[in-house]
Amino acid sequence: MDTAGGDDQYVTLVSADNHRFIISKEVASISSVLKNTQGFEESKTGKIHLDMDGDILECVVEYLYYHHKYKEQAEYGNIPEFNIPTHLALELLVKADYLDI
Amino acid sequence: MSRRTKNTGSNVRGPNSALTEFLRVEGITDAFRRRREIQQDQAIEGITSGDSSTESSVAPTAAQEVSSNPLRQSSGTASRIENPSEEEDEIVQMRAAARRKRRAARRGSDGDDDFIGADDDDDDDDEDDEDYDSVARSASLGNEYKQSGQEDVCVECEKLFELTVYSRYDKVRRGYLCEDCNQELKQREKNTRRNQQNARRKRKKVAQALLDKTTVSIPTLQDICIKYITSNIDQVEALGGIGSINMNKISKILSKNRSLNNETMTLFLNPDSKSLEFWDCSNVDSDSFNKIASYCPNLESLTLFMCGQLHNDNFEYYSDKLTKLTELNLNGPFLINEVTWQDFFESCGKKLEKLEIRNTHRFSNDSLIGMLENCGKNLTSLKLSRLDGLTSAEVYELIPHYLTPNSLTHLEISYPKSEELVTDELLINLLAITGGSLVSLNVDGCTSLTNNFINEGISSFCKTLTHLSMKGLDQINEEANFKGFNEINGGLISLDLNKCIEMTEAVIYDILKQSCTTLVELNLNSLDNLSKNFFWQVLTDDYEELKVNFKENNADDSLTFYSGLSFPLLTTLNVGFVRSIDDQILNLLSKKCPKLKILEVFGDNRCTYKAKTRSDMIIIGRQGDAI
């Protein structure tokens, strides 16, 4: 996996406390907000700065991959539940609302 | 008796008594008894050639036999003493017959189950019998009888192994399995069982989603968070910054789970909030209702449903504190008495613009007059439903006199205590005053309304109506004329004609023609007058070959010709109990209504899973969709 920006396939999400998550663009575009950042400055640098802490962003990234992995199987039922730390639920809800996921 | 003789020949069995079951297992049938009786009669005739001849000529019945059969008597009979050897032969024959039957029965019940064995859970009940004839069975199967401890060749892997009491017998291959093969088989069986369970769970999930009018899809992160929050709502200290949409979502979910109570409710109280909605307040007590007013003095809109614990004191407190209230929606405030209603309307009625009151018998004629006097002229929305305290038609007739002309946009007068309270004249007067501004009208269950209400009310005065609901208006028939209404707005967005059972195709066609381009929701439930031909014509373009042919062949007008319509926006359609709807119509609906998402077809037994419909269309209520 290439680091920030170099590879077209990937995009780097940067949290407020400077944690970096390199994820594939396809996965990132599940969130319409992340998808829409492409075409602006973010597409040149390959970095998206997000106003959320690292642990929240980690959950978000996990969810994006979960969504990517299971979206085909969803209608056949029986996908594992996505677990989040209970103490983050409220904050995560705010950020999920922002990211529209 | 007659039942029993009938049953002996057939395989159909109902509940049996223990005696019948015993007789059946022992192989004692009517035929057997008859045969034995004849034999016995012959034997008796041999000794005493006299009175028994009459008895033998009588057709034997089971009841008589059981009571009169000498063989059944424990003391022993003459015939038994006379003919001991014959009797023993019979017993031997009976035993053999019983064994045959038992075996046949077992073969029948085990038909789908290939294996029997000591460790198999499925046929525990057979095991008693097994002991008796296992020798006979293994002999008849051509396999020598083995005991545990002996060596045998596994029928699966053909290896020698030591037979134990736990070895499994393979019925098909007529031999025992070794322990390894048995374990493997068990694992396979366990897997199939698990797969079956999963499939069942999946079917259930899909069916559940169908009834919720959604499809099974991956949950959003927001939904997951909300689920966590609602299940741990007791530990939440404050909700904030999650947006009012999510706040409302959580409130609705809590209401749906019936977990909105004194503690959880306070989480939603915020001094800044201007609007609050609680859809299930049944667990909220009087003190907590006061908190709404003291914590949120800036409220402009308040919705409390199932507020059976809302007390007079609370209501008085609201009228003091909630000075900015302009919208009030209450469902089930049956503790509020007449005096309190009166005081409330007098103190803050002047500001109220939207009022909705449902399900209380304490809202009386005087309360309505008080409401009209104080807030009548400001009202833009008035919804009165199931108010059994309103018992005077004269009071209903006052409503139009207090309203400001052309200011009301939403009007609902539904399910009055008795049907004669809401008459054509009342509605016509109301519509004459408000028709110019009215956007939505709901007269569900006002069953005394007739064609006049349509012809002289809706068609004459309603120029901007977009939502119309008239459930159960069974007096509206072919004379209703919808042609005049909605000249300005163009068409209805939602229309509910549930159980307007006398409406005819021509009337429905008039409405649809006017509104087909704007309709989003349509309910035609129980309009059984609509034929398949009607739906086919409406959903088929005029230039299509079949339609052209139909027009030519139908030159004598035996069937009315309807031009095809298109429904570009129709999203939900209910055609439940319109029994003419079949797969072909479903196909057409799927094709002609590109946005149709939810289609309800309860009670339409010609709709099957064979219909070729779009995959994004949810069809609810097909018989074949059983779990």
PDB file of N, CA and C in Angstrom, chain A residues 60 63 66-67 70-71 74-79 81-84 86 89-90 92-94 96-97 100-101, chain B residues 198 201-202 205-206 216-222 224-229 232 236 238-239 241-242 246 250:
ATOM      1  N   VAL A  60     -15.371   4.738  12.183  1.00  0.00           N
ATOM      2  CA  VAL A  60     -15.950   5.112  10.898  1.00  0.00           C
ATOM      3  C   VAL A  60     -15.325   4.281   9.780  1.00  0.00           C
ATOM      4  N   TYR A  63     -16.487   0.812   9.841  1.00  0.00           N
ATOM      5  CA  TYR A  63     -17.839   0.694   9.306  1.00  0.00           C
ATOM      6  C   TYR A  63     -17.832   0.749   7.784  1.00  0.00           C
ATOM      7  N   TYR A  66     -16.857  -2.494   6.540  1.00  0.00           N
ATOM      8  CA  TYR A  66     -17.943  -3.434   6.836  1.00  0.00           C
ATOM      9  C   TYR A  66     -19.047  -3.292   5.799  1.00  0.00           C
ATOM     10  N   HIS A  67     -19.395  -2.038   5.531  1.00  0.00           N
ATOM     11  CA  HIS A  67     -20.442  -1.765   4.550  1.00  0.00           C
ATOM     12  C   HIS A  67     -20.025  -2.275   3.177  1.00  0.00           C
ATOM     13  N   TYR A  70     -20.096  -6.244   3.061  1.00  0.00           N
ATOM     14  CA  TYR A  70     -21.349  -6.985   3.208  1.00  0.00           C
ATOM     15  C   TYR A  70     -22.519  -6.427   2.416  1.00  0.00           C
ATOM     16  N   LYS A  71     -22.326  -5.342   1.654  1.00  0.00           N
ATOM     17  CA  LYS A  71     -23.509  -4.738   1.049  1.00  0.00           C
ATOM     18  C   LYS A  71     -24.164  -5.668   0.028  1.00  0.00           C
ATOM     19  N   ALA A  74     -26.212  -8.348   2.023  1.00  0.00           N
ATOM     20  CA  ALA A  74     -27.212  -7.883   2.991  1.00  0.00           C
ATOM     21  C   ALA A  74     -28.582  -8.480   2.735  1.00  0.00           C
ATOM     22  N   GLU A  75     -28.976  -8.538   1.446  1.00  0.00           N
ATOM     23  CA  GLU A  75     -30.338  -8.986   1.202  1.00  0.00           C
ATOM     24  C   GLU A  75     -30.496 -10.490   1.374  1.00  0.00           C
ATOM     25  N   TYR A  76     -29.371 -11.213   1.403  1.00  0.00           N
ATOM     26  CA  TYR A  76     -29.502 -12.637   1.679  1.00  0.00           C
ATOM     27  C   TYR A  76     -29.516 -12.907   3.176  1.00  0.00           C
ATOM     28  N   GLY A  77     -29.466 -11.837   3.938  1.00  0.00           N
ATOM     29  CA  GLY A  77     -29.556 -11.956   5.394  1.00  0.00           C
ATOM     30  C   GLY A  77     -28.257 -12.431   5.996  1.00  0.00           C
ATOM     31  N   ASN A  78     -28.298 -12.551   7.333  1.00  0.00           N
ATOM     32  CA  ASN A  78     -27.186 -13.181   8.023  1.00  0.00           C
ATOM     33  C   ASN A  78     -25.839 -12.523   7.854  1.00  0.00           C
ATOM     34  N   ILE A  79     -25.785 -11.234   7.983  1.00  0.00           N
ATOM     35  CA  ILE A  79     -24.486 -10.585   8.039  1.00  0.00           C
ATOM     36  C   ILE A  79     -24.189 -10.329   9.509  1.00  0.00           C
ATOM     37  N   GLU A  81     -23.250  -8.589  12.989  1.00  0.00           N
ATOM     38  CA  GLU A  81     -23.594  -7.269  13.488  1.00  0.00           C
ATOM     39  C   GLU A  81     -22.340  -6.408  13.555  1.00  0.00           C
ATOM     40  N   PHE A  82     -22.518  -5.126  13.355  1.00  0.00           N
ATOM     41  CA  PHE A  82     -21.386  -4.219  13.492  1.00  0.00           C
ATOM     42  C   PHE A  82     -21.387  -3.695  14.921  1.00  0.00           C
ATOM     43  N   ASN A  83     -20.289  -3.911  15.608  1.00  0.00           N
ATOM     44  CA  ASN A  83     -20.240  -3.497  17.005  1.00  0.00           C
ATOM     45  C   ASN A  83     -19.467  -2.203  17.166  1.00  0.00           C
ATOM     46  N   ILE A  84     -19.984  -1.350  18.000  1.00  0.00           N
ATOM     47  CA  ILE A  84     -19.272  -0.109  18.304  1.00  0.00           C
ATOM     48  C   ILE A  84     -19.137  -0.017  19.823  1.00  0.00           C
ATOM     49  N   THR A  86     -19.812   1.243  23.260  1.00  0.00           N
ATOM     50  CA  THR A  86     -21.015   1.945  23.711  1.00  0.00           C
ATOM     51  C   THR A  86     -20.734   3.398  24.092  1.00  0.00           C
ATOM     52  N   ALA A  89     -20.997   5.864  21.246  1.00  0.00           N
ATOM     53  CA  ALA A  89     -22.193   5.857  20.399  1.00  0.00           C
ATOM     54  C   ALA A  89     -22.712   7.254  20.086  1.00  0.00           C
ATOM     55  N   LEU A  90     -22.819   8.089  21.109  1.00  0.00           N
ATOM     56  CA  LEU A  90     -23.405   9.413  20.873  1.00  0.00           C
ATOM     57  C   LEU A  90     -22.556  10.247  19.928  1.00  0.00           C
ATOM     58  N   LEU A  92     -20.316   9.235  17.896  1.00  0.00           N
ATOM     59  CA  LEU A  92     -20.274   8.598  16.586  1.00  0.00           C
ATOM     60  C   LEU A  92     -21.520   8.932  15.773  1.00  0.00           C
ATOM     61  N   LEU A  93     -22.633   9.024  16.483  1.00  0.00           N
ATOM     62  CA  LEU A  93     -23.885   9.367  15.798  1.00  0.00           C
ATOM     63  C   LEU A  93     -23.784  10.750  15.158  1.00  0.00           C
ATOM     64  N   VAL A  94     -23.192  11.677  15.889  1.00  0.00           N
ATOM     65  CA  VAL A  94     -23.045  13.028  15.357  1.00  0.00           C
ATOM     66  C   VAL A  94     -22.187  13.006  14.093  1.00  0.00           C
ATOM     67  N   ALA A  96     -21.474  10.381  12.190  1.00  0.00           N
ATOM     68  CA  ALA A  96     -22.111   9.593  11.127  1.00  0.00           C
ATOM     69  C   ALA A  96     -23.148  10.435  10.415  1.00  0.00           C
ATOM     70  N   ASP A  97     -23.830  11.270  11.198  1.00  0.00           N
ATOM     71  CA  ASP A  97     -24.819  12.178  10.614  1.00  0.00           C
ATOM     72  C   ASP A  97     -24.121  13.128   9.642  1.00  0.00           C
ATOM     73  N   ASP A 100     -22.988  11.312   6.588  1.00  0.00           N
ATOM     74  CA  ASP A 100     -24.130  10.745   5.875  1.00  0.00           C
ATOM     75  C   ASP A 100     -23.943   9.252   5.605  1.00  0.00           C
ATOM     76  N   ILE A 101     -23.574   8.532   6.658  1.00  0.00           N
ATOM     77  CA  ILE A 101     -23.469   7.079   6.517  1.00  0.00           C
ATOM     78  C   ILE A 101     -24.318   6.403   7.587  1.00  0.00           C
TER      79      ILE A 101
ATOM     80  N   ASN B 198     -30.810 -21.490   9.303  1.00  0.00           N
ATOM     81  CA  ASN B 198     -30.427 -20.201   8.734  1.00  0.00           C
ATOM     82  C   ASN B 198     -31.412 -19.761   7.672  1.00  0.00           C
ATOM     83  N   ARG B 201     -34.435 -18.516   9.277  1.00  0.00           N
ATOM     84  CA  ARG B 201     -34.232 -17.197   9.879  1.00  0.00           C
ATOM     85  C   ARG B 201     -34.256 -16.112   8.809  1.00  0.00           C
ATOM     86  N   LYS B 202     -33.641 -16.450   7.664  1.00  0.00           N
ATOM     87  CA  LYS B 202     -33.580 -15.465   6.580  1.00  0.00           C
ATOM     88  C   LYS B 202     -34.977 -15.167   6.042  1.00  0.00           C
ATOM     89  N   LYS B 205     -36.710 -12.922   8.342  1.00  0.00           N
ATOM     90  CA  LYS B 205     -36.190 -11.561   8.280  1.00  0.00           C
ATOM     91  C   LYS B 205     -36.786 -10.817   7.094  1.00  0.00           C
ATOM     92  N   VAL B 206     -36.804 -11.508   5.940  1.00  0.00           N
ATOM     93  CA  VAL B 206     -37.335 -10.885   4.735  1.00  0.00           C
ATOM     94  C   VAL B 206     -38.815 -10.567   4.919  1.00  0.00           C
ATOM     95  N   VAL B 216     -34.514  -5.766   3.246  1.00  0.00           N
ATOM     96  CA  VAL B 216     -33.370  -6.046   4.103  1.00  0.00           C
ATOM     97  C   VAL B 216     -32.160  -5.378   3.483  1.00  0.00           C
ATOM     98  N   SER B 217     -31.568  -4.443   4.199  1.00  0.00           N
ATOM     99  CA  SER B 217     -30.366  -3.813   3.658  1.00  0.00           C
ATOM    100  C   SER B 217     -29.407  -3.561   4.804  1.00  0.00           C
ATOM    101  N   ILE B 218     -28.240  -3.202   4.438  1.00  0.00           N
ATOM    102  CA  ILE B 218     -27.212  -3.007   5.450  1.00  0.00           C
ATOM    103  C   ILE B 218     -27.574  -1.770   6.285  1.00  0.00           C
ATOM    104  N   PRO B 219     -27.518  -1.870   7.613  1.00  0.00           N
ATOM    105  CA  PRO B 219     -27.923  -0.723   8.429  1.00  0.00           C
ATOM    106  C   PRO B 219     -26.907   0.407   8.332  1.00  0.00           C
ATOM    107  N   THR B 220     -27.379   1.638   8.411  1.00  0.00           N
ATOM    108  CA  THR B 220     -26.429   2.751   8.376  1.00  0.00           C
ATOM    109  C   THR B 220     -25.763   2.876   9.741  1.00  0.00           C
ATOM    110  N   LEU B 221     -24.624   3.534   9.736  1.00  0.00           N
ATOM    111  CA  LEU B 221     -23.903   3.719  10.998  1.00  0.00           C
ATOM    112  C   LEU B 221     -24.765   4.498  11.989  1.00  0.00           C
ATOM    113  N   GLN B 222     -25.568   5.419  11.457  1.00  0.00           N
ATOM    114  CA  GLN B 222     -26.452   6.183  12.341  1.00  0.00           C
ATOM    115  C   GLN B 222     -27.455   5.273  13.025  1.00  0.00           C
ATOM    116  N   ILE B 224     -27.116   2.135  13.623  1.00  0.00           N
ATOM    117  CA  ILE B 224     -26.419   1.302  14.603  1.00  0.00           C
ATOM    118  C   ILE B 224     -26.205   2.089  15.888  1.00  0.00           C
ATOM    119  N   CYS B 225     -25.759   3.348  15.726  1.00  0.00           N
ATOM    120  CA  CYS B 225     -25.528   4.186  16.908  1.00  0.00           C
ATOM    121  C   CYS B 225     -26.819   4.389  17.683  1.00  0.00           C
ATOM    122  N   ILE B 226     -27.886   4.661  16.951  1.00  0.00           N
ATOM    123  CA  ILE B 226     -29.165   4.916  17.619  1.00  0.00           C
ATOM    124  C   ILE B 226     -29.615   3.673  18.376  1.00  0.00           C
ATOM    125  N   LYS B 227     -29.348   2.522  17.786  1.00  0.00           N
ATOM    126  CA  LYS B 227     -29.718   1.281  18.470  1.00  0.00           C
ATOM    127  C   LYS B 227     -28.944   1.151  19.789  1.00  0.00           C
ATOM    128  N   TYR B 228     -27.664   1.460  19.731  1.00  0.00           N
ATOM    129  CA  TYR B 228     -26.853   1.384  20.950  1.00  0.00           C
ATOM    130  C   TYR B 228     -27.344   2.391  21.989  1.00  0.00           C
ATOM    131  N   ILE B 229     -27.650   3.582  21.496  1.00  0.00           N
ATOM    132  CA  ILE B 229     -28.069   4.624  22.440  1.00  0.00           C
ATOM    133  C   ILE B 229     -29.399   4.254  23.084  1.00  0.00           C
ATOM    134  N   ASN B 232     -29.101   1.615  25.657  1.00  0.00           N
ATOM    135  CA  ASN B 232     -28.402   2.038  26.867  1.00  0.00           C
ATOM    136  C   ASN B 232     -28.872   3.405  27.331  1.00  0.00           C
ATOM    137  N   VAL B 236     -27.384   7.317  29.554  1.00  0.00           N
ATOM    138  CA  VAL B 236     -27.106   8.580  28.875  1.00  0.00           C
ATOM    139  C   VAL B 236     -27.438   9.729  29.811  1.00  0.00           C
ATOM    140  N   ALA B 238     -26.960  13.125  28.851  1.00  0.00           N
ATOM    141  CA  ALA B 238     -27.526  14.220  28.073  1.00  0.00           C
ATOM    142  C   ALA B 238     -27.384  13.925  26.598  1.00  0.00           C
ATOM    143  N   LEU B 239     -28.365  14.313  25.856  1.00  0.00           N
ATOM    144  CA  LEU B 239     -28.270  14.223  24.406  1.00  0.00           C
ATOM    145  C   LEU B 239     -28.039  15.637  23.912  1.00  0.00           C
ATOM    146  N   GLY B 241     -26.192  18.045  20.448  1.00  0.00           N
ATOM    147  CA  GLY B 241     -25.352  18.140  19.275  1.00  0.00           C
ATOM    148  C   GLY B 241     -25.535  17.029  18.267  1.00  0.00           C
ATOM    149  N   ILE B 242     -26.625  16.296  18.390  1.00  0.00           N
ATOM    150  CA  ILE B 242     -26.802  15.215  17.426  1.00  0.00           C
ATOM    151  C   ILE B 242     -27.814  15.601  16.358  1.00  0.00           C
ATOM    152  N   ASN B 246     -31.929  13.490  14.298  1.00  0.00           N
ATOM    153  CA  ASN B 246     -31.561  12.314  15.073  1.00  0.00           C
ATOM    154  C   ASN B 246     -32.262  12.293  16.422  1.00  0.00           C
ATOM    155  N   ILE B 250     -34.511   9.275  17.692  1.00  0.00           N
ATOM    156  CA  ILE B 250     -34.361   8.554  18.958  1.00  0.00           C
ATOM    157  C   ILE B 250     -35.670   8.588  19.734  1.00  0.00           C
TER     158      ILE B 250
END
